[in-house]
JSON list of C-alpha atoms in Angstrom, two decimals:
[
{"chain": "A", "resi": 30, "resn": "UNK", "atom": "CA", "xyz": [-0.04, 0.01, 0.02]},
{"chain": "A", "resi": 31, "resn": "UNK", "atom": "CA", "xyz": [2.95, 2.38, 0.12]},
{"chain": "A", "resi": 32, "resn": "UNK", "atom": "CA", "xyz": [2.66, 3.12, -3.53]},
{"chain": "A", "resi": 33, "resn": "UNK", "atom": "CA", "xyz": [-0.92, 4.65, -2.80]},
{"chain": "A", "resi": 34, "resn": "UNK", "atom": "CA", "xyz": [0.94, 7.05, -0.41]},
{"chain": "A", "resi": 35, "resn": "UNK", "atom": "CA", "xyz": [3.53, 8.35, -3.01]},
{"chain": "A", "resi": 36, "resn": "UNK", "atom": "CA", "xyz": [1.30, 11.27, -4.24]},
{"chain": "A", "resi": 37, "resn": "UNK", "atom": "CA", "xyz": [0.50, 12.49, -0.85]},
{"chain": "A", "resi": 38, "resn": "UNK", "atom": "CA", "xyz": [4.25, 12.25, 0.06]},
{"chain": "A", "resi": 39, "resn": "UNK", "atom": "CA", "xyz": [5.16, 14.34, -3.01]},
{"chain": "A", "resi": 40, "resn": "UNK", "atom": "CA", "xyz": [2.65, 17.02, -1.86]},
{"chain": "A", "resi": 41, "resn": "UNK", "atom": "CA", "xyz": [4.04, 16.87, 1.76]},
{"chain": "A", "resi": 42, "resn": "UNK", "atom": "CA", "xyz": [7.54, 17.24, 0.48]},
{"chain": "A", "resi": 43, "resn": "UNK", "atom": "CA", "xyz": [6.53, 20.05, -1.87]},
{"chain": "A", "resi": 44, "resn": "UNK", "atom": "CA", "xyz": [5.06, 21.99, 1.10]},
{"chain": "A", "resi": 45, "resn": "UNK", "atom": "CA", "xyz": [8.19, 21.23, 3.32]},
{"chain": "A", "resi": 46, "resn": "UNK", "atom": "CA", "xyz": [6.48, 18.90, 5.66]},
{"chain": "A", "resi": 47, "resn": "UNK", "atom": "CA", "xyz": [7.10, 15.47, 7.07]},
{"chain": "A", "resi": 48, "resn": "UNK", "atom": "CA", "xyz": [5.09, 12.35, 7.95]},
{"chain": "A", "resi": 49, "resn": "UNK", "atom": "CA", "xyz": [4.81, 10.30, 11.02]},
{"chain": "A", "resi": 50, "resn": "UNK", "atom": "CA", "xyz": [4.44, 6.67, 12.29]},
{"chain": "A", "resi": 51, "resn": "UNK", "atom": "CA", "xyz": [4.25, 4.69, 15.37]},
{"chain": "A", "resi": 52, "resn": "UNK", "atom": "CA", "xyz": [7.11, 2.32, 16.15]},
{"chain": "A", "resi": 53, "resn": "UNK", "atom": "CA", "xyz": [6.72, -0.11, 19.03]},
{"chain": "A", "resi": 54, "resn": "UNK", "atom": "CA", "xyz": [8.62, -3.11, 19.96]},
{"chain": "A", "resi": 55, "resn": "UNK", "atom": "CA", "xyz": [6.64, -6.14, 21.25]},
{"chain": "A", "resi": 56, "resn": "UNK", "atom": "CA", "xyz": [9.03, -7.74, 23.49]},
{"chain": "A", "resi": 57, "resn": "UNK", "atom": "CA", "xyz": [12.19, -5.51, 24.36]},
{"chain": "A", "resi": 58, "resn": "UNK", "atom": "CA", "xyz": [14.05, -7.21, 21.52]},
{"chain": "A", "resi": 59, "resn": "UNK", "atom": "CA", "xyz": [16.98, -5.80, 19.70]},
{"chain": "A", "resi": 60, "resn": "UNK", "atom": "CA", "xyz": [16.95, -8.34, 17.02]},
{"chain": "A", "resi": 61, "resn": "UNK", "atom": "CA", "xyz": [16.98, -6.55, 13.58]},
{"chain": "A", "resi": 62, "resn": "UNK", "atom": "CA", "xyz": [15.04, -9.27, 11.89]},
{"chain": "A", "resi": 63, "resn": "UNK", "atom": "CA", "xyz": [12.11, -9.01, 14.33]},
{"chain": "A", "resi": 64, "resn": "UNK", "atom": "CA", "xyz": [12.05, -5.34, 14.80]},
{"chain": "A", "resi": 65, "resn": "UNK", "atom": "CA", "xyz": [12.00, -4.57, 11.09]},
{"chain": "A", "resi": 66, "resn": "UNK", "atom": "CA", "xyz": [8.26, -5.67, 11.33]},
{"chain": "A", "resi": 67, "resn": "UNK", "atom": "CA", "xyz": [7.65, -3.66, 14.57]},
{"chain": "A", "resi": 68, "resn": "UNK", "atom": "CA", "xyz": [9.58, -0.62, 15.78]},
{"chain": "A", "resi": 69, "resn": "UNK", "atom": "CA", "xyz": [11.70, -0.25, 12.67]},
{"chain": "A", "resi": 70, "resn": "UNK", "atom": "CA", "xyz": [9.09, -1.02, 10.23]},
{"chain": "A", "resi": 71, "resn": "UNK", "atom": "CA", "xyz": [9.31, 2.57, 8.73]},
{"chain": "A", "resi": 72, "resn": "UNK", "atom": "CA", "xyz": [12.58, 1.19, 7.03]},
{"chain": "A", "resi": 73, "resn": "UNK", "atom": "CA", "xyz": [10.45, -1.11, 4.89]},
{"chain": "A", "resi": 74, "resn": "UNK", "atom": "CA", "xyz": [8.69, 2.08, 3.67]},
{"chain": "A", "resi": 75, "resn": "UNK", "atom": "CA", "xyz": [11.82, 3.89, 2.91]},
{"chain": "A", "resi": 76, "resn": "UNK", "atom": "CA", "xyz": [13.29, 0.88, 1.25]},
{"chain": "A", "resi": 77, "resn": "UNK", "atom": "CA", "xyz": [10.21, 0.87, -1.06]},
{"chain": "A", "resi": 78, "resn": "UNK", "atom": "CA", "xyz": [10.55, 4.61, -1.69]},
{"chain": "A", "resi": 79, "resn": "UNK", "atom": "CA", "xyz": [14.32, 4.38, -2.54]},
{"chain": "A", "resi": 80, "resn": "UNK", "atom": "CA", "xyz": [13.45, 1.73, -5.17]},
{"chain": "A", "resi": 81, "resn": "UNK", "atom": "CA", "xyz": [10.22, 3.15, -6.57]},
{"chain": "A", "resi": 82, "resn": "UNK", "atom": "CA", "xyz": [9.94, 6.94, -5.72]},
{"chain": "A", "resi": 83, "resn": "UNK", "atom": "CA", "xyz": [13.42, 8.33, -5.12]},
{"chain": "A", "resi": 84, "resn": "UNK", "atom": "CA", "xyz": [12.09, 11.92, -5.30]},
{"chain": "A", "resi": 85, "resn": "UNK", "atom": "CA", "xyz": [10.57, 11.40, -1.84]},
{"chain": "A", "resi": 86, "resn": "UNK", "atom": "CA", "xyz": [12.93, 8.78, -0.50]},
{"chain": "A", "resi": 87, "resn": "UNK", "atom": "CA", "xyz": [14.31, 11.34, 1.93]},
{"chain": "A", "resi": 88, "resn": "UNK", "atom": "CA", "xyz": [11.21, 12.96, 3.27]},
{"chain": "A", "resi": 89, "resn": "UNK", "atom": "CA", "xyz": [11.56, 13.49, 6.96]},
{"chain": "A", "resi": 90, "resn": "UNK", "atom": "CA", "xyz": [9.61, 11.25, 9.40]},
{"chain": "A", "resi": 91, "resn": "UNK", "atom": "CA", "xyz": [8.71, 11.75, 13.03]},
{"chain": "A", "resi": 92, "resn": "UNK", "atom": "CA", "xyz": [8.25, 8.56, 15.12]},
{"chain": "A", "resi": 93, "resn": "UNK", "atom": "CA", "xyz": [5.16, 9.95, 16.85]},
{"chain": "A", "resi": 94, "resn": "UNK", "atom": "CA", "xyz": [4.83, 7.08, 19.44]},
{"chain": "A", "resi": 95, "resn": "UNK", "atom": "CA", "xyz": [7.36, 4.51, 20.51]},
{"chain": "A", "resi": 96, "resn": "UNK", "atom": "CA", "xyz": [7.85, 2.25, 23.43]},
{"chain": "A", "resi": 97, "resn": "UNK", "atom": "CA", "xyz": [6.86, -1.32, 24.22]},
{"chain": "A", "resi": 98, "resn": "UNK", "atom": "CA", "xyz": [3.42, -2.55, 23.57]},
{"chain": "A", "resi": 99, "resn": "UNK", "atom": "CA", "xyz": [2.07, -6.11, 23.14]},
{"chain": "A", "resi": 100, "resn": "UNK", "atom": "CA", "xyz": [-1.70, -5.65, 22.60]},
{"chain": "A", "resi": 101, "resn": "UNK", "atom": "CA", "xyz": [-2.53, -2.00, 23.38]},
{"chain": "A", "resi": 102, "resn": "UNK", "atom": "CA", "xyz": [-4.07, -2.72, 26.89]},
{"chain": "A", "resi": 103, "resn": "UNK", "atom": "CA", "xyz": [-3.37, 0.38, 29.00]},
{"chain": "A", "resi": 104, "resn": "UNK", "atom": "CA", "xyz": [-2.84, -1.68, 32.14]},
{"chain": "A", "resi": 105, "resn": "UNK", "atom": "CA", "xyz": [-1.06, -4.88, 30.99]},
{"chain": "A", "resi": 106, "resn": "UNK", "atom": "CA", "xyz": [0.52, -4.31, 27.64]},
{"chain": "A", "resi": 107, "resn": "UNK", "atom": "CA", "xyz": [3.19, -1.69, 28.22]},
{"chain": "A", "resi": 108, "resn": "UNK", "atom": "CA", "xyz": [6.82, -1.94, 29.62]},
{"chain": "A", "resi": 109, "resn": "UNK", "atom": "CA", "xyz": [5.86, -1.72, 33.37]},
{"chain": "A", "resi": 110, "resn": "UNK", "atom": "CA", "xyz": [3.62, -4.62, 33.12]},
{"chain": "A", "resi": 111, "resn": "UNK", "atom": "CA", "xyz": [5.92, -6.90, 31.11]},
{"chain": "A", "resi": 112, "resn": "UNK", "atom": "CA", "xyz": [9.43, -5.94, 31.92]},
{"chain": "A", "resi": 113, "resn": "UNK", "atom": "CA", "xyz": [11.93, -4.13, 34.22]},
{"chain": "A", "resi": 114, "resn": "UNK", "atom": "CA", "xyz": [13.25, -0.51, 34.20]},
{"chain": "A", "resi": 115, "resn": "UNK", "atom": "CA", "xyz": [16.53, -1.79, 32.94]},
{"chain": "A", "resi": 116, "resn": "UNK", "atom": "CA", "xyz": [15.04, -3.73, 30.04]},
{"chain": "A", "resi": 117, "resn": "UNK", "atom": "CA", "xyz": [13.20, -0.69, 28.95]},
{"chain": "A", "resi": 118, "resn": "UNK", "atom": "CA", "xyz": [16.14, 1.74, 29.37]},
{"chain": "A", "resi": 119, "resn": "UNK", "atom": "CA", "xyz": [18.40, -0.75, 27.35]},
{"chain": "A", "resi": 120, "resn": "UNK", "atom": "CA", "xyz": [15.69, -1.02, 24.76]},
{"chain": "A", "resi": 121, "resn": "UNK", "atom": "CA", "xyz": [15.38, 2.66, 24.38]},
{"chain": "A", "resi": 122, "resn": "UNK", "atom": "CA", "xyz": [19.13, 3.07, 24.18]},
{"chain": "A", "resi": 123, "resn": "UNK", "atom": "CA", "xyz": [19.28, 0.53, 21.49]},
{"chain": "A", "resi": 124, "resn": "UNK", "atom": "CA", "xyz": [16.38, 2.19, 19.52]},
{"chain": "A", "resi": 125, "resn": "UNK", "atom": "CA", "xyz": [17.95, 5.56, 19.83]},
{"chain": "A", "resi": 126, "resn": "UNK", "atom": "CA", "xyz": [21.08, 4.24, 18.28]},
{"chain": "A", "resi": 127, "resn": "UNK", "atom": "CA", "xyz": [18.97, 2.66, 15.44]},
{"chain": "A", "resi": 128, "resn": "UNK", "atom": "CA", "xyz": [16.92, 5.79, 14.47]},
{"chain": "A", "resi": 129, "resn": "UNK", "atom": "CA", "xyz": [20.15, 7.98, 14.57]},
{"chain": "A", "resi": 130, "resn": "UNK", "atom": "CA", "xyz": [21.36, 5.77, 11.79]},
{"chain": "A", "resi": 131, "resn": "UNK", "atom": "CA", "xyz": [18.41, 6.90, 9.41]},
{"chain": "A", "resi": 132, "resn": "UNK", "atom": "CA", "xyz": [19.05, 10.47, 8.38]},
{"chain": "A", "resi": 133, "resn": "UNK", "atom": "CA", "xyz": [15.27, 11.00, 7.52]},
{"chain": "A", "resi": 134, "resn": "UNK", "atom": "CA", "xyz": [14.22, 10.42, 11.11]},
{"chain": "A", "resi": 135, "resn": "UNK", "atom": "CA", "xyz": [13.73, 13.72, 13.01]},
{"chain": "A", "resi": 136, "resn": "UNK", "atom": "CA", "xyz": [13.11, 12.08, 16.37]},
{"chain": "A", "resi": 137, "resn": "UNK", "atom": "CA", "xyz": [10.79, 9.93, 18.44]},
{"chain": "A", "resi": 138, "resn": "UNK", "atom": "CA", "xyz": [8.28, 10.46, 21.18]},
{"chain": "A", "resi": 139, "resn": "UNK", "atom": "CA", "xyz": [8.02, 7.86, 23.83]},
{"chain": "A", "resi": 140, "resn": "UNK", "atom": "CA", "xyz": [4.56, 6.97, 24.95]},
{"chain": "A", "resi": 141, "resn": "UNK", "atom": "CA", "xyz": [3.47, 8.35, 27.67]},
{"chain": "A", "resi": 142, "resn": "UNK", "atom": "CA", "xyz": [4.00, 10.25, 30.87]},
{"chain": "A", "resi": 143, "resn": "UNK", "atom": "CA", "xyz": [1.48, 11.11, 33.60]},
{"chain": "A", "resi": 144, "resn": "UNK", "atom": "CA", "xyz": [-1.67, 9.57, 32.30]},
{"chain": "A", "resi": 145, "resn": "UNK", "atom": "CA", "xyz": [-2.86, 7.09, 35.01]},
{"chain": "A", "resi": 146, "resn": "UNK", "atom": "CA", "xyz": [-5.19, 5.31, 32.53]},
{"chain": "A", "resi": 147, "resn": "UNK", "atom": "CA", "xyz": [-2.12, 4.06, 30.63]},
{"chain": "A", "resi": 148, "resn": "UNK", "atom": "CA", "xyz": [-0.41, 2.98, 33.79]},
{"chain": "A", "resi": 149, "resn": "UNK", "atom": "CA", "xyz": [1.72, 0.16, 32.24]},
{"chain": "A", "resi": 150, "resn": "UNK", "atom": "CA", "xyz": [3.31, 2.78, 29.58]},
{"chain": "A", "resi": 151, "resn": "UNK", "atom": "CA", "xyz": [3.99, 5.39, 32.22]},
{"chain": "A", "resi": 152, "resn": "UNK", "atom": "CA", "xyz": [7.49, 6.84, 31.76]},
{"chain": "A", "resi": 153, "resn": "UNK", "atom": "CA", "xyz": [7.59, 8.50, 35.40]},
{"chain": "A", "resi": 154, "resn": "UNK", "atom": "CA", "xyz": [9.69, 5.54, 36.88]},
{"chain": "A", "resi": 155, "resn": "UNK", "atom": "CA", "xyz": [12.48, 6.24, 34.30]},
{"chain": "A", "resi": 156, "resn": "UNK", "atom": "CA", "xyz": [12.14, 9.98, 34.21]},
{"chain": "A", "resi": 157, "resn": "UNK", "atom": "CA", "xyz": [15.60, 10.50, 35.99]},
{"chain": "A", "resi": 158, "resn": "UNK", "atom": "CA", "xyz": [17.37, 8.19, 33.73]},
{"chain": "A", "resi": 159, "resn": "UNK", "atom": "CA", "xyz": [15.75, 9.55, 30.65]},
{"chain": "A", "resi": 160, "resn": "UNK", "atom": "CA", "xyz": [16.49, 13.28, 31.74]},
{"chain": "A", "resi": 161, "resn": "UNK", "atom": "CA", "xyz": [20.16, 12.19, 32.03]},
{"chain": "A", "resi": 162, "resn": "UNK", "atom": "CA", "xyz": [20.26, 10.23, 28.79]},
{"chain": "A", "resi": 163, "resn": "UNK", "atom": "CA", "xyz": [18.99, 13.21, 26.84]},
{"chain": "A", "resi": 164, "resn": "UNK", "atom": "CA", "xyz": [21.61, 15.50, 28.34]},
{"chain": "A", "resi": 165, "resn": "UNK", "atom": "CA", "xyz": [24.47, 13.25, 26.89]}
]
């Protein structure tokens, strides 16, 4: 279906815009063969564009949500319900290294902070670590 997006991407590029995508990992994995279908799936899109629509193969992308999510359940699917702070911090460090390899990626927003409804996704327990990481 990426081919159907090409006309829209051309218009977005003409206007100086970018597009966005959600990139979640299912299981804290750093296996590229698995993550290419989850958190790094945007690379499949860009591979298609580089082969079939080179004029938009460098359009900027924002990862509008990222993190750990198995099924989307606010209480049981996020990183807190299925892993440790260390696992999540290690995965975020790995993911940051991955997206930095792709010059078209502007950045990523980690889901979420402060909303009690999405408790298993809440970043508050790693806020200190995240703050220090971002200062590096």
